[in-house]
PDB file of C-alpha atoms and ligand atoms in Angstrom:
ATOM      1  CA  MET A   1     178.495-187.123 -40.509  1.00 96.00           C
ATOM      2  CA  PHE A   2     179.015-184.486 -37.827  1.00 98.00           C
ATOM      3  CA  THR A   3     177.399-183.528 -34.528  1.00 98.00           C
ATOM      4  CA  ASP A   4     176.514-179.969 -33.586  1.00 98.00           C
ATOM      5  CA  SER A   5     177.582-180.185 -29.952  1.00 98.00           C
ATOM      6  CA  HIS A   6     176.085-176.842 -28.949  1.00 98.00           C
ATOM      7  CA  CYS A   7     173.075-175.056 -30.396  1.00 98.00           C
ATOM      8  CA  HIS A   8     169.935-173.295 -29.209  1.00 98.00           C
ATOM      9  CA  LEU A   9     167.112-174.650 -31.351  1.00 98.00           C
ATOM     10  CA  TYR A  10     164.165-172.780 -29.890  1.00 98.00           C
ATOM     11  CA  ASP A  11     160.876-171.813 -31.539  1.00 96.00           C
ATOM     12  CA  GLU A  12     161.622-168.128 -31.006  1.00 97.00           C
ATOM     13  CA  TYR A  13     164.530-168.457 -33.464  1.00 97.00           C
ATOM     14  CA  TYR A  14     163.359-171.114 -35.915  1.00 97.00           C
ATOM     15  CA  ASP A  15     159.798-171.322 -37.115  1.00 94.00           C
ATOM     16  CA  ASN A  16     160.398-174.443 -39.190  1.00 96.00           C
ATOM     17  CA  LEU A  17     162.733-176.650 -37.200  1.00 97.00           C
ATOM     18  CA  ASP A  18     161.855-179.780 -39.204  1.00 98.00           C
ATOM     19  CA  ASN A  19     163.226-178.055 -42.265  1.00 97.00           C
ATOM     20  CA  ILE A  20     166.299-176.685 -40.455  1.00 98.00           C
ATOM     21  CA  LEU A  21     167.195-180.191 -39.297  1.00 98.00           C
ATOM     22  CA  LYS A  22     166.622-181.605 -42.764  1.00 98.00           C
ATOM     23  CA  ILE A  23     168.907-179.118 -44.511  1.00 97.00           C
ATOM     24  CA  SER A  24     171.469-179.662 -41.749  1.00 98.00           C
ATOM     25  CA  GLU A  25     171.414-183.368 -42.511  1.00 98.00           C
ATOM     26  CA  ASP A  26     171.943-182.536 -46.192  1.00 98.00           C
ATOM     27  CA  ASN A  27     175.084-180.772 -44.931  1.00 97.00           C
ATOM     28  CA  LYS A  28     176.307-183.907 -43.125  1.00 97.00           C
ATOM     29  CA  VAL A  29     175.169-182.859 -39.659  1.00 98.00           C
ATOM     30  CA  ASN A  30     172.960-185.567 -38.202  1.00 97.00           C
ATOM     31  CA  ARG A  31     173.151-185.133 -34.426  1.00 98.00           C
ATOM     32  CA  PHE A  32     172.186-182.065 -32.443  1.00 98.00           C
ATOM     33  CA  ILE A  33     172.822-181.151 -28.829  1.00 98.00           C
ATOM     34  CA  ASN A  34     170.221-178.538 -27.934  1.00 98.00           C
ATOM     35  CA  ASN A  35     171.231-176.384 -24.944  1.00 98.00           C
ATOM     36  CA  GLY A  36     168.787-174.831 -22.511  1.00 98.00           C
ATOM     37  CA  CYS A  37     169.529-171.533 -20.748  1.00 98.00           C
ATOM     38  CA  ASP A  38     166.628-170.785 -18.402  1.00 98.00           C
ATOM     39  CA  SER A  39     163.439-172.391 -17.156  1.00 97.00           C
ATOM     40  CA  LYS A  40     161.494-171.683 -20.369  1.00 97.00           C
ATOM     41  CA  THR A  41     164.115-173.050 -22.749  1.00 98.00           C
ATOM     42  CA  ASN A  42     164.898-176.013 -20.477  1.00 98.00           C
ATOM     43  CA  LYS A  43     161.264-177.105 -20.861  1.00 98.00           C
ATOM     44  CA  GLU A  44     161.443-176.542 -24.591  1.00 98.00           C
ATOM     45  CA  VAL A  45     164.604-178.654 -24.848  1.00 98.00           C
ATOM     46  CA  LEU A  46     162.819-181.502 -23.037  1.00 98.00           C
ATOM     47  CA  ASP A  47     159.921-181.312 -25.502  1.00 98.00           C
ATOM     48  CA  LYS A  48     162.171-181.251 -28.536  1.00 98.00           C
ATOM     49  CA  VAL A  49     164.451-184.127 -27.520  1.00 98.00           C
ATOM     50  CA  SER A  50     161.417-186.331 -27.085  1.00 98.00           C
ATOM     51  CA  LYS A  51     160.213-185.323 -30.548  1.00 98.00           C
ATOM     52  CA  TYR A  52     163.481-185.701 -32.501  1.00 98.00           C
ATOM     53  CA  LYS A  53     165.350-188.985 -32.329  1.00 97.00           C
ATOM     54  CA  ASN A  54     168.751-187.515 -33.250  1.00 98.00           C
ATOM     55  CA  MET A  55     168.533-184.611 -30.813  1.00 98.00           C
ATOM     56  CA  TYR A  56     169.994-184.602 -27.312  1.00 98.00           C
ATOM     57  CA  GLY A  57     169.603-181.906 -24.730  1.00 98.00           C
ATOM     58  CA  THR A  58     171.248-180.102 -21.851  1.00 98.00           C
ATOM     59  CA  ILE A  59     169.383-178.200 -19.157  1.00 98.00           C
ATOM     60  CA  GLY A  60     170.763-175.495 -16.902  1.00 98.00           C
ATOM     61  CA  ILE A  61     170.585-171.848 -15.905  1.00 98.00           C
ATOM     62  CA  HIS A  62     172.911-169.560 -17.861  1.00 98.00           C
ATOM     63  CA  PRO A  63     174.639-166.769 -15.857  1.00 98.00           C
ATOM     64  CA  GLU A  64     172.696-164.202 -17.884  1.00 96.00           C
ATOM     65  CA  TYR A  65     169.558-165.334 -15.989  1.00 97.00           C
ATOM     66  CA  VAL A  66     171.116-165.041 -12.542  1.00 97.00           C
ATOM     67  CA  ASP A  67     168.617-162.366 -11.496  1.00 95.00           C
ATOM     68  CA  ASN A  68     165.466-164.261 -12.407  1.00 92.00           C
ATOM     69  CA  TYR A  69     165.894-167.912 -11.558  1.00 95.00           C
ATOM     70  CA  THR A  70     164.140-169.569  -8.642  1.00 96.00           C
ATOM     71  CA  ASP A  71     164.917-172.584  -6.449  1.00 95.00           C
ATOM     72  CA  GLU A  72     162.170-174.429  -8.323  1.00 97.00           C
ATOM     73  CA  ASP A  73     164.117-173.965 -11.556  1.00 97.00           C
ATOM     74  CA  ILE A  74     167.079-175.774 -10.001  1.00 98.00           C
ATOM     75  CA  LEU A  75     164.771-178.494  -8.658  1.00 98.00           C
ATOM     76  CA  PHE A  76     163.265-178.833 -12.136  1.00 98.00           C
ATOM     77  CA  ILE A  77     166.750-179.465 -13.562  1.00 98.00           C
ATOM     78  CA  LYS A  78     167.467-182.000 -10.847  1.00 98.00           C
ATOM     79  CA  SER A  79     164.231-183.868 -11.432  1.00 98.00           C
ATOM     80  CA  ASN A  80     164.847-184.223 -15.169  1.00 98.00           C
ATOM     81  CA  LEU A  81     168.433-185.482 -15.106  1.00 98.00           C
ATOM     82  CA  ASN A  82     167.283-189.088 -15.309  1.00 97.00           C
ATOM     83  CA  ASN A  83     165.832-188.429 -18.787  1.00 98.00           C
ATOM     84  CA  LYS A  84     168.007-190.501 -21.160  1.00 97.00           C
ATOM     85  CA  LYS A  85     168.081-187.745 -23.789  1.00 98.00           C
ATOM     86  CA  ILE A  86     169.411-185.171 -21.296  1.00 98.00           C
ATOM     87  CA  ILE A  87     173.158-185.622 -21.416  1.00 98.00           C
ATOM     88  CA  ALA A  88     174.588-182.683 -19.456  1.00 98.00           C
ATOM     89  CA  ILE A  89     173.888-179.738 -17.198  1.00 98.00           C
ATOM     90  CA  GLY A  90     174.315-176.564 -19.222  1.00 97.00           C
ATOM     91  CA  GLU A  91     174.826-174.078 -20.262  1.00 98.00           C
ATOM     92  CA  ILE A  92     176.163-172.790 -16.975  1.00 98.00           C
ATOM     93  CA  GLY A  93     179.083-170.629 -15.967  1.00 98.00           C
ATOM     94  CA  LEU A  94     180.225-167.068 -15.420  1.00 98.00           C
ATOM     95  CA  ASP A  95     179.859-163.994 -17.612  1.00 98.00           C
ATOM     96  CA  TYR A  96     181.434-160.691 -16.525  1.00 98.00           C
ATOM     97  CA  HIS A  97     181.094-159.004 -19.917  1.00 96.00           C
ATOM     98  CA  TYR A  98     178.165-156.750 -19.008  1.00 95.00           C
ATOM     99  CA  THR A  99     178.646-156.585 -15.255  1.00 94.00           C
ATOM    100  CA  LYS A 100     180.840-157.974 -12.510  1.00 94.00           C
ATOM    101  CA  GLU A 101     178.657-156.534  -9.807  1.00 95.00           C
ATOM    102  CA  ASN A 102     176.572-159.685  -9.443  1.00 97.00           C
ATOM    103  CA  LYS A 103     179.590-161.930  -9.497  1.00 97.00           C
ATOM    104  CA  ASP A 104     178.945-163.501  -6.060  1.00 98.00           C
ATOM    105  CA  LYS A 105     175.443-164.414  -7.150  1.00 98.00           C
ATOM    106  CA  GLN A 106     176.737-165.803 -10.431  1.00 98.00           C
ATOM    107  CA  ILE A 107     179.241-167.987  -8.596  1.00 98.00           C
ATOM    108  CA  GLU A 108     176.509-169.173  -6.223  1.00 98.00           C
ATOM    109  CA  LEU A 109     174.270-170.196  -9.150  1.00 98.00           C
ATOM    110  CA  PHE A 110     177.228-171.828 -10.925  1.00 98.00           C
ATOM    111  CA  GLU A 111     178.220-173.791  -7.825  1.00 98.00           C
ATOM    112  CA  SER A 112     174.690-174.986  -7.120  1.00 98.00           C
ATOM    113  CA  GLN A 113     174.644-176.569 -10.586  1.00 98.00           C
ATOM    114  CA  LEU A 114     178.183-177.952 -10.326  1.00 98.00           C
ATOM    115  CA  LYS A 115     177.138-179.644  -7.066  1.00 98.00           C
ATOM    116  CA  LEU A 116     174.208-181.182  -8.883  1.00 98.00           C
ATOM    117  CA  ALA A 117     176.495-182.367 -11.693  1.00 98.00           C
ATOM    118  CA  GLU A 118     178.951-183.887  -9.265  1.00 98.00           C
ATOM    119  CA  ALA A 119     176.234-185.643  -7.266  1.00 98.00           C
ATOM    120  CA  SER A 120     174.510-187.029 -10.368  1.00 98.00           C
ATOM    121  CA  ASN A 121     177.709-187.721 -12.313  1.00 97.00           C
ATOM    122  CA  MET A 122     176.561-185.544 -15.230  1.00 98.00           C
ATOM    123  CA  PRO A 123     178.901-183.655 -17.580  1.00 98.00           C
ATOM    124  CA  VAL A 124     178.644-179.847 -17.689  1.00 98.00           C
ATOM    125  CA  ILE A 125     178.598-177.340 -20.564  1.00 98.00           C
ATOM    126  CA  ILE A 126     180.565-174.281 -19.509  1.00 98.00           C
ATOM    127  CA  HIS A 127     180.004-170.711 -20.637  1.00 98.00           C
ATOM    128  CA  SER A 128     182.859-168.443 -19.513  1.00 98.00           C
ATOM    129  CA  ARG A 129     183.196-164.882 -20.751  1.00 97.00           C
ATOM    130  CA  GLU A 130     185.783-162.506 -19.317  1.00 97.00           C
ATOM    131  CA  ALA A 131     185.803-164.668 -16.214  1.00 98.00           C
ATOM    132  CA  THR A 132     188.563-167.219 -16.841  1.00 98.00           C
ATOM    133  CA  LEU A 133     190.217-167.141 -13.435  1.00 98.00           C
ATOM    134  CA  ASP A 134     186.987-167.456 -11.434  1.00 98.00           C
ATOM    135  CA  THR A 135     185.736-170.172 -13.799  1.00 98.00           C
ATOM    136  CA  ILE A 136     188.862-172.267 -13.316  1.00 98.00           C
ATOM    137  CA  ASN A 137     188.947-171.724  -9.552  1.00 98.00           C
ATOM    138  CA  THR A 138     185.272-172.636  -9.198  1.00 98.00           C
ATOM    139  CA  LEU A 139     185.561-175.729 -11.401  1.00 98.00           C
ATOM    140  CA  LYS A 140     188.558-176.903  -9.380  1.00 98.00           C
ATOM    141  CA  LYS A 141     186.337-177.286  -6.316  1.00 98.00           C
ATOM    142  CA  TYR A 142     184.220-179.978  -7.981  1.00 98.00           C
ATOM    143  CA  ASN A 143     184.867-183.318  -9.553  1.00 98.00           C
ATOM    144  CA  VAL A 144     183.210-182.616 -12.897  1.00 98.00           C
ATOM    145  CA  ARG A 145     184.041-182.960 -16.583  1.00 98.00           C
ATOM    146  CA  GLY A 146     182.486-181.520 -19.712  1.00 98.00           C
ATOM    147  CA  VAL A 147     182.943-179.011 -22.521  1.00 98.00           C
ATOM    148  CA  ILE A 148     184.287-175.463 -22.458  1.00 98.00           C
ATOM    149  CA  HIS A 149     181.804-174.038 -24.923  1.00 98.00           C
ATOM    150  CA  SER A 150     182.895-171.350 -27.415  1.00 97.00           C
ATOM    151  CA  PHE A 151     186.478-171.390 -26.194  1.00 97.00           C
ATOM    152  CA  SER A 152     188.450-168.289 -27.151  1.00 94.00           C
ATOM    153  CA  GLY A 153     191.216-168.072 -24.548  1.00 95.00           C
ATOM    154  CA  SER A 154     194.960-168.600 -24.578  1.00 96.00           C
ATOM    155  CA  LEU A 155     196.784-171.900 -25.042  1.00 97.00           C
ATOM    156  CA  GLU A 156     197.772-171.709 -21.371  1.00 97.00           C
ATOM    157  CA  THR A 157     194.106-171.500 -20.352  1.00 98.00           C
ATOM    158  CA  ALA A 158     193.154-174.331 -22.713  1.00 98.00           C
ATOM    159  CA  LYS A 159     195.863-176.481 -21.148  1.00 98.00           C
ATOM    160  CA  GLN A 160     194.446-175.897 -17.677  1.00 98.00           C
ATOM    161  CA  TYR A 161     190.965-176.918 -18.807  1.00 98.00           C
ATOM    162  CA  MET A 162     192.268-179.995 -20.625  1.00 98.00           C
ATOM    163  CA  LYS A 163     194.222-181.023 -17.543  1.00 97.00           C
ATOM    164  CA  MET A 164     190.942-180.929 -15.626  1.00 96.00           C
ATOM    165  CA  GLY A 165     189.431-183.273 -18.229  1.00 95.00           C
ATOM    166  CA  PHE A 166     187.481-180.769 -20.309  1.00 98.00           C
ATOM    167  CA  LEU A 167     186.931-180.786 -24.053  1.00 98.00           C
ATOM    168  CA  ILE A 168     187.335-177.553 -26.007  1.00 98.00           C
ATOM    169  CA  GLY A 169     184.362-176.380 -28.098  1.00 98.00           C
ATOM    170  CA  VAL A 170     185.223-174.656 -31.383  1.00 98.00           C
ATOM    171  CA  ASN A 171     182.681-172.673 -33.405  1.00 97.00           C
ATOM    172  CA  GLY A 172     182.423-170.048 -36.149  1.00 96.00           C
ATOM    173  CA  VAL A 173     184.631-167.616 -34.231  1.00 95.00           C
ATOM    174  CA  ILE A 174     187.608-169.568 -35.627  1.00 95.00           C
ATOM    175  CA  THR A 175     186.692-168.314 -39.120  1.00 94.00           C
ATOM    176  CA  PHE A 176     186.663-164.637 -38.089  1.00 93.00           C
ATOM    177  CA  LYS A 177     189.461-162.323 -39.106  1.00 85.00           C
ATOM    178  CA  ASN A 178     191.943-161.419 -36.418  1.00 71.00           C
ATOM    179  CA  ALA A 179     191.512-164.528 -34.342  1.00 68.00           C
ATOM    180  CA  ASN A 180     194.591-165.571 -32.390  1.00 89.00           C
ATOM    181  CA  LEU A 181     192.370-168.499 -31.746  1.00 94.00           C
ATOM    182  CA  LYS A 182     193.667-170.202 -34.904  1.00 94.00           C
ATOM    183  CA  ASP A 183     197.154-170.572 -33.394  1.00 94.00           C
ATOM    184  CA  VAL A 184     195.679-171.881 -30.155  1.00 96.00           C
ATOM    185  CA  ILE A 185     193.367-174.437 -31.784  1.00 96.00           C
ATOM    186  CA  LYS A 186     196.245-175.628 -33.940  1.00 96.00           C
ATOM    187  CA  GLU A 187     198.033-176.734 -30.759  1.00 97.00           C
ATOM    188  CA  ILE A 188     195.083-178.460 -29.110  1.00 97.00           C
ATOM    189  CA  PRO A 189     195.204-182.252 -29.418  1.00 98.00           C
ATOM    190  CA  LEU A 190     192.345-183.648 -31.523  1.00 98.00           C
ATOM    191  CA  GLU A 191     191.274-185.826 -28.577  1.00 98.00           C
ATOM    192  CA  HIS A 192     190.167-182.645 -26.792  1.00 98.00           C
ATOM    193  CA  LEU A 193     188.307-180.961 -29.633  1.00 98.00           C
ATOM    194  CA  VAL A 194     184.567-180.772 -30.367  1.00 98.00           C
ATOM    195  CA  LEU A 195     182.670-178.726 -32.965  1.00 98.00           C
ATOM    196  CA  GLU A 196     179.659-176.517 -32.324  1.00 98.00           C
ATOM    197  CA  THR A 197     177.718-173.750 -34.058  1.00 98.00           C
ATOM    198  CA  ASP A 198     176.127-171.986 -31.041  1.00 98.00           C
ATOM    199  CA  SER A 199     173.217-171.397 -33.439  1.00 98.00           C
ATOM    200  CA  PRO A 200     171.497-169.016 -33.908  1.00 98.00           C
ATOM    201  CA  TYR A 201     174.577-166.959 -32.927  1.00 96.00           C
ATOM    202  CA  LEU A 202     178.158-166.765 -34.230  1.00 95.00           C
ATOM    203  CA  THR A 203     177.556-167.537 -37.907  1.00 96.00           C
ATOM    204  CA  PRO A 204     180.887-168.485 -39.543  1.00 95.00           C
ATOM    205  CA  GLU A 205     182.477-166.566 -42.421  1.00 94.00           C
ATOM    206  CA  PRO A 206     181.526-166.011 -45.213  1.00 94.00           C
ATOM    207  CA  PHE A 207     177.930-166.150 -43.936  1.00 96.00           C
ATOM    208  CA  ARG A 208     178.236-163.587 -41.129  1.00 94.00           C
ATOM    209  CA  GLY A 209     175.152-161.414 -40.819  1.00 92.00           C
ATOM    210  CA  LYS A 210     172.808-164.303 -41.597  1.00 95.00           C
ATOM    211  CA  GLN A 211     171.189-166.488 -38.975  1.00 96.00           C
ATOM    212  CA  ASN A 212     173.306-169.457 -37.989  1.00 98.00           C
ATOM    213  CA  TYR A 213     172.012-173.049 -38.102  1.00 98.00           C
ATOM    214  CA  PRO A 214     173.562-176.477 -37.376  1.00 98.00           C
ATOM    215  CA  GLY A 215     174.391-177.150 -41.052  1.00 98.00           C
ATOM    216  CA  HIS A 216     177.212-174.619 -40.735  1.00 98.00           C
ATOM    217  CA  ILE A 217     179.153-177.214 -38.726  1.00 98.00           C
ATOM    218  CA  LEU A 218     180.381-178.367 -42.121  1.00 97.00           C
ATOM    219  CA  ASP A 219     181.899-174.928 -42.834  1.00 97.00           C
ATOM    220  CA  ILE A 220     183.569-174.870 -39.423  1.00 97.00           C
ATOM    221  CA  ALA A 221     184.783-178.440 -39.941  1.00 98.00           C
ATOM    222  CA  LYS A 222     186.308-177.587 -43.334  1.00 97.00           C
ATOM    223  CA  TYR A 223     188.177-174.736 -41.709  1.00 95.00           C
ATOM    224  CA  VAL A 224     189.409-176.816 -38.766  1.00 97.00           C
ATOM    225  CA  SER A 225     190.411-179.779 -40.938  1.00 98.00           C
ATOM    226  CA  GLU A 226     192.656-177.501 -43.003  1.00 97.00           C
ATOM    227  CA  LEU A 227     194.089-175.931 -39.872  1.00 96.00           C
ATOM    228  CA  LYS A 228     194.842-179.359 -38.389  1.00 97.00           C
ATOM    229  CA  ASP A 229     195.860-180.836 -41.745  1.00 97.00           C
ATOM    230  CA  ILE A 230     193.524-183.833 -41.535  1.00 98.00           C
ATOM    231  CA  SER A 231     190.611-185.029 -43.667  1.00 98.00           C
ATOM    232  CA  LEU A 232     186.995-184.104 -42.927  1.00 98.00           C
ATOM    233  CA  GLU A 233     186.318-187.773 -42.316  1.00 98.00           C
ATOM    234  CA  GLU A 234     189.055-188.038 -39.696  1.00 98.00           C
ATOM    235  CA  LEU A 235     187.772-184.886 -38.031  1.00 98.00           C
ATOM    236  CA  SER A 236     184.199-186.192 -37.912  1.00 98.00           C
ATOM    237  CA  ASN A 237     185.364-189.544 -36.524  1.00 98.00           C
ATOM    238  CA  ILE A 238     187.467-188.092 -33.748  1.00 98.00           C
ATOM    239  CA  THR A 239     185.050-185.347 -32.686  1.00 98.00           C
ATOM    240  CA  ASN A 240     182.125-187.811 -32.620  1.00 98.00           C
ATOM    241  CA  LYS A 241     184.244-190.219 -30.615  1.00 98.00           C
ATOM    242  CA  ASN A 242     185.105-187.461 -28.122  1.00 98.00           C
ATOM    243  CA  LEU A 243     181.417-186.625 -27.676  1.00 98.00           C
ATOM    244  CA  ASN A 244     180.259-190.242 -27.428  1.00 98.00           C
ATOM    245  CA  LYS A 245     182.813-190.903 -24.744  1.00 98.00           C
ATOM    246  CA  LEU A 246     182.030-187.817 -22.675  1.00 98.00           C
ATOM    247  CA  PHE A 247     178.253-188.080 -22.924  1.00 98.00           C
ATOM    248  CA  ASN A 248     178.031-191.849 -23.107  1.00 95.00           C
ATOM    249  CA  ILE A 249     175.866-191.773 -26.257  1.00 94.00           C
TER     250      ILE A 249
HETATM  251 NI1   NI B 301     175.254-171.183 -26.191  1.00 66.81          NI
END
């Protein structure tokens, strides 16, 4: 059985989550880490992890919401970190894809959550898009560990993250044509690898164009197991072990 280490299972995307989880389990995916992004989805994640036994959650403010978060949203995160089903602060990070103009504000938001993670000894889920250098330099200032979600950088970058104690999250992007990512993932030691769907986004081939869901972990796993020349069972064992160790679950 596999774990989807990063998905966004919100009501706005899935109107029958019970069924989505059931068909995911039929596809050998029996644990779900539901990631919040803003104050609304953080609350939703808290509701859902209390409802579903095999679902864990992360709460955090994504850089995309840098213009609309409040201090209360950060306090809300802080006050819910003692919930046993909340296993990390995330997803948080830096995203310069649409604009770099708010980069100081993004770094400020990122750092406020890294401080929280350091103080509460919580792992972090990192979103970094076109912002590798600033992400690494900011992370270096804090004693934190976690997952680099949806990694798509160079081997050199992966090595820097791994040296800092981070796991590398692989999703459906690995199945896309034209991904240099295949060569990079091939070189990453299994002890640093975790699998994710980032549902409802990034549906793997040959299902692109349809909505993603956690059951597609199996398709990503088949792809990665061939790339790494190991069995699906070995891949599920090692990636679950990596997650259990990081998140203490
Ligand atoms: Ni995500």
